[in-house]
């Protein structure tokens, strides 16, 4: 069999897999396409017909407009809410990354009594619903004066994100070459120097993966921010601002479609900025122990 014939046979063997992947991708992106089209339609048209009806006259540009986007951008408090979301998301991502990396190194390479038991407890925390902790923590916050403050929501997001971060990073750091760590110890390097000079640079794929997860979760969060911050305009993130714009009965839901795409810009920049580390870190951190 010639080389060309071999490639053709290989192509047709893999064709069903490729077709299946394309179909799944189309189904997966269909809601996003519908959301995008809806964000460009007028309110009356959205109430009368579904977004798929635009394909009857796809080149009729009069059925599209940017009014929804302009109304969202120009709405009172939107700029402040974007600033509040950044104020919440950046520390609530950096703090758990720092703590989880230190803890993961300790669980992976430092020997101390109860290490395995503590790690099992951390893993068990992954299955605890955060909703069960909202009221107890809120009562503690009120006693300590942390309610309606950014510090309170930073601590809350840190606590909710640490179990996943420690689990992911511990598995990755524990899979690093033992000879490398032992060579550094023989040279007299302390745990702090090993951590800063070896562990952190080598663990960047896993750290970046956790950073993406944590930032996306915090940026898109509504429940935790609403409970601990209270939703006042001076501290409300963009999710609460969009909820207020839609109305208590959802009468202005056409604005939500445009607002969703506007709020997606920052998470997308974070994801694409760390994309090269993402898949590597997730695979290594989830299948190795």
Coordinates of C-alpha atoms in Angstrom, one line a residue:
X1 CA 0.0 0.0 0.0
X2 CA 1.3 3.4 -1.0
X3 CA 1.8 6.2 1.5
X4 CA -1.0 8.2 0.0
X5 CA -3.4 5.2 0.2
X6 CA -2.4 4.6 3.8
X7 CA -3.2 8.2 4.8
X8 CA -6.6 8.0 3.0
X9 CA -7.4 4.7 4.9
X10 CA -6.3 6.3 8.2
X11 CA -8.5 9.4 7.4
X12 CA -11.6 7.3 6.8
X13 CA -11.0 5.2 9.9
X14 CA -10.9 8.4 12.1
X15 CA -13.7 10.1 10.2
X16 CA -16.5 8.9 12.5
X17 CA -14.5 10.3 15.6
X18 CA -14.0 13.6 13.9
X19 CA -17.6 13.9 12.8
X20 CA -18.8 13.0 16.4
X21 CA -16.5 15.7 17.9
X22 CA -17.8 18.3 15.4
X23 CA -21.4 17.5 16.2
X24 CA -20.8 17.6 20.0
X25 CA -19.0 21.0 19.6
X26 CA -21.9 22.4 17.6
X27 CA -24.4 21.3 20.2
X28 CA -22.2 22.6 23.0
X29 CA -21.9 26.1 21.4
X30 CA -25.5 26.3 20.2
X31 CA -26.7 28.1 23.4
X32 CA -23.9 30.6 23.2
X33 CA -24.8 31.3 19.5
X34 CA -28.4 31.8 20.5
X35 CA -27.4 34.1 23.3
X36 CA -25.2 36.2 21.0
X37 CA -28.0 36.5 18.4
X38 CA -30.5 37.5 21.1
X39 CA -28.2 40.2 22.4
X40 CA -28.3 41.8 19.0
X41 CA -32.1 41.7 18.5
X42 CA -34.6 44.3 19.6
X43 CA -36.7 43.7 22.6
X44 CA -40.0 43.4 20.7
X45 CA -38.6 40.9 18.3
X46 CA -37.2 38.8 21.1
X47 CA -40.7 38.7 22.8
X48 CA -42.5 37.7 19.6
X49 CA -40.1 35.2 17.9
X50 CA -37.2 32.9 18.8
X51 CA -33.7 33.7 17.9
X52 CA -33.5 31.0 15.2
X53 CA -36.0 32.9 13.1
X54 CA -33.3 35.3 11.9
X55 CA -32.0 32.5 9.6
X56 CA -35.1 33.1 7.5
X57 CA -33.6 36.4 6.4
X58 CA -29.9 36.2 7.6
X59 CA -28.7 39.1 5.5
X60 CA -31.4 41.6 6.6
X61 CA -29.2 43.8 8.8
X62 CA -32.1 45.9 10.1
X63 CA -33.1 43.1 12.5
X64 CA -29.8 43.6 14.4
X65 CA -28.8 46.6 16.6
X66 CA -26.4 47.4 19.4
X67 CA -29.0 49.1 21.6
X68 CA -28.9 46.4 24.3
X69 CA -25.1 46.7 24.6
X70 CA -25.3 50.5 24.8
X71 CA -28.0 50.4 27.4
X72 CA -26.0 48.0 29.6
X73 CA -22.7 50.0 29.2
X74 CA -24.4 53.3 29.9
X75 CA -26.4 52.1 32.8
X76 CA -25.7 53.7 36.2
X77 CA -23.3 51.8 38.4
X78 CA -22.0 49.4 35.7
X79 CA -18.5 50.9 35.8
X80 CA -18.4 50.7 39.6
X81 CA -19.6 47.1 39.5
X82 CA -16.8 46.1 37.1
X83 CA -14.3 47.7 39.4
X84 CA -15.9 45.9 42.4
X85 CA -15.7 42.5 40.5
X86 CA -12.0 43.1 39.9
X87 CA -11.5 44.1 43.5
X88 CA -13.2 40.9 44.6
X89 CA -11.8 38.5 42.0
X90 CA -8.1 39.3 42.0
X91 CA -7.4 38.9 45.8
X92 CA -9.8 36.0 46.0
X93 CA -7.7 34.3 43.3
X94 CA -4.2 35.2 44.5
X95 CA -4.8 34.4 48.2
X96 CA -6.0 30.8 47.8
X97 CA -3.3 30.2 45.2
X98 CA -0.6 31.2 47.7
X99 CA -2.0 29.2 50.6
X100 CA -2.8 26.2 48.5
X101 CA 0.7 26.1 47.0
X102 CA 2.3 26.2 50.4
X103 CA -0.1 23.5 51.7
X104 CA 0.4 21.3 48.7
X105 CA 4.2 21.3 49.1
X106 CA 3.8 20.4 52.8
X107 CA 1.5 17.5 52.0
X108 CA 3.7 16.3 49.2
X109 CA 7.2 16.6 50.5
X110 CA 7.2 17.4 54.2
X111 CA 6.8 14.7 56.8
X112 CA 4.7 15.5 59.9
X113 CA 2.2 13.6 62.1
X114 CA -1.3 13.3 60.7
X115 CA -0.3 14.4 57.2
X116 CA -2.5 11.7 55.4
X117 CA -5.4 12.3 57.7
X118 CA -5.3 16.0 57.1
X119 CA -5.2 15.5 53.4
X120 CA -8.2 13.2 53.5
X121 CA -10.1 15.8 55.4
X122 CA -9.2 18.4 52.7
X123 CA -10.4 16.0 50.0
X124 CA -13.7 15.4 51.9
X125 CA -14.3 19.2 52.0
X126 CA -14.7 19.0 48.2
X127 CA -18.1 17.4 48.6
X128 CA -19.4 19.8 51.3
X129 CA -22.1 22.1 49.7
X130 CA -21.1 25.7 50.3
X131 CA -24.7 26.6 50.7
X132 CA -24.7 24.9 54.1
X133 CA -22.0 27.2 55.3
X134 CA -23.5 30.5 54.3
X135 CA -25.6 31.3 57.4
X136 CA -23.1 30.1 60.0
X137 CA -20.3 32.1 58.4
X138 CA -22.5 35.2 58.0
X139 CA -23.3 35.1 61.7
X140 CA -19.6 34.9 62.5
X141 CA -19.0 37.8 60.1
X142 CA -21.6 40.0 61.8
X143 CA -20.0 39.3 65.2
X144 CA -16.5 40.2 63.8
X145 CA -17.7 43.1 61.7
X146 CA -16.7 41.5 58.4
X147 CA -20.1 41.5 56.8
X148 CA -20.6 43.9 53.8
X149 CA -16.8 44.1 53.4
X150 CA -14.4 42.9 50.7
X151 CA -12.3 41.2 53.3
X152 CA -15.1 39.0 54.3
X153 CA -15.9 37.9 50.7
X154 CA -12.1 37.4 50.1
X155 CA -11.9 35.0 53.1
X156 CA -15.1 33.2 52.0
X157 CA -13.9 32.6 48.5
X158 CA -10.5 31.5 49.9
X159 CA -12.1 28.9 52.1
X160 CA -14.3 27.6 49.4
X161 CA -11.5 27.4 46.8
X162 CA -8.7 25.9 49.0
X163 CA -9.9 22.2 49.0
X164 CA -9.8 22.0 45.2
X165 CA -6.5 24.0 45.0
X166 CA -4.7 21.9 47.6
X167 CA -5.9 18.7 46.0
X168 CA -4.9 19.7 42.4
X169 CA -1.6 21.2 43.4
X170 CA -0.6 18.4 45.8
X171 CA -1.1 15.8 43.1
X172 CA 1.0 17.8 40.7
X173 CA 3.8 18.7 43.1
X174 CA 3.9 15.2 44.4
X175 CA 4.6 13.9 40.9
X176 CA 7.7 16.0 40.5
X177 CA 11.0 14.1 40.3
X178 CA 12.1 13.0 43.8
X179 CA 15.8 13.1 42.8
X180 CA 15.5 16.8 42.1
X181 CA 14.2 17.5 45.6
X182 CA 16.7 15.2 47.3
X183 CA 19.6 16.8 45.4
X184 CA 18.5 20.2 46.6
X185 CA 18.3 19.0 50.2
X186 CA 21.8 17.5 49.9
X187 CA 23.1 20.9 48.8
X188 CA 21.7 22.3 52.0
X189 CA 18.6 24.1 50.6
X190 CA 15.9 24.8 53.1
X191 CA 12.3 24.0 52.5
X192 CA 11.6 27.7 51.7
X193 CA 14.4 27.8 49.1
X194 CA 13.2 24.5 47.5
X195 CA 9.7 25.8 47.4
X196 CA 10.6 29.2 45.8
X197 CA 13.4 28.1 43.5
X198 CA 12.1 24.7 42.3
X199 CA 8.5 23.9 43.2
X200 CA 6.8 27.1 42.1
X201 CA 8.6 27.4 38.7
X202 CA 8.0 23.7 37.9
X203 CA 4.3 23.9 39.1
X204 CA 3.3 26.8 37.0
X205 CA 0.9 24.7 34.7
X206 CA -1.0 23.4 37.8
X207 CA -1.0 26.9 39.4
X208 CA -2.3 28.5 36.2
X209 CA -5.0 25.8 35.9
X210 CA -6.2 26.5 39.4
X211 CA -6.0 30.2 38.8
X212 CA -8.3 29.9 35.8
X213 CA -10.9 27.8 37.7
X214 CA -10.8 30.1 40.8
X215 CA -11.0 33.4 38.8
X216 CA -13.9 32.2 36.6
X217 CA -15.8 30.9 39.7
X218 CA -15.3 34.1 41.7
X219 CA -16.0 36.4 38.7
X220 CA -19.3 34.6 37.8
X221 CA -20.4 34.3 41.5
X222 CA -23.7 35.7 42.5
X223 CA -24.7 33.9 45.7
X224 CA -21.6 34.3 47.8
X225 CA -21.4 38.0 46.9
X226 CA -25.1 38.6 47.6
X227 CA -24.9 36.9 51.0
X228 CA -21.7 38.4 52.3
X229 CA -21.7 41.8 50.6
X230 CA -25.4 42.6 50.7
X231 CA -25.7 44.0 47.2
X232 CA -25.3 47.7 47.9
X233 CA -24.1 49.7 44.9
X234 CA -20.7 50.6 46.4
X235 CA -19.7 46.9 46.8
X236 CA -21.9 45.0 44.3
X237 CA -20.1 43.1 41.6
X238 CA -21.2 43.0 38.0
X239 CA -23.4 39.8 38.6
X240 CA -25.5 41.6 41.1
X241 CA -25.7 44.7 38.9
X242 CA -27.0 42.7 36.0
X243 CA -29.5 41.0 38.2
X244 CA -30.8 44.4 39.3
X245 CA -31.0 45.5 35.7
X246 CA -33.1 42.6 34.6
X247 CA -35.7 43.4 37.3
X248 CA -37.4 41.4 40.0
X249 CA -39.7 39.8 37.5
X250 CA -37.3 39.4 34.7
X251 CA -39.1 41.9 32.5
X252 CA -35.8 43.3 31.1
X253 CA -34.2 40.0 30.4
X254 CA -33.1 41.2 26.9
X255 CA -30.4 43.3 28.7
X256 CA -29.1 40.1 30.4
X257 CA -28.1 38.7 27.0
X258 CA -25.9 41.7 26.2
X259 CA -24.6 42.0 29.7
X260 CA -23.5 38.3 29.7
X261 CA -21.3 38.9 26.7
X262 CA -19.9 42.1 28.2
X263 CA -19.0 40.3 31.4
X264 CA -17.4 37.5 29.5
X265 CA -14.6 39.7 28.2
X266 CA -12.4 39.6 31.3
X267 CA -12.7 35.8 32.0
X268 CA -11.9 35.1 28.3
X269 CA -8.7 37.2 28.5
X270 CA -7.7 35.3 31.6
X271 CA -8.4 32.0 30.0
X272 CA -6.6 32.7 26.8
X273 CA -3.7 34.2 28.6
X274 CA -3.1 31.0 30.6
X275 CA -4.4 28.6 28.0
X276 CA -1.0 27.0 27.3
X277 CA -0.7 25.9 30.9
X278 CA -4.3 24.9 31.3
X279 CA -4.6 21.4 29.8
X280 CA -1.2 20.3 30.9
X281 CA -1.9 21.3 34.5
X282 CA -5.3 19.7 34.6
X283 CA -4.2 16.4 33.2
X284 CA -1.1 16.1 35.4
X285 CA -2.8 17.3 38.5
X286 CA -5.9 15.0 38.2
X287 CA -4.4 11.7 37.1
X288 CA -1.2 11.5 39.2
X289 CA -1.1 11.1 42.9

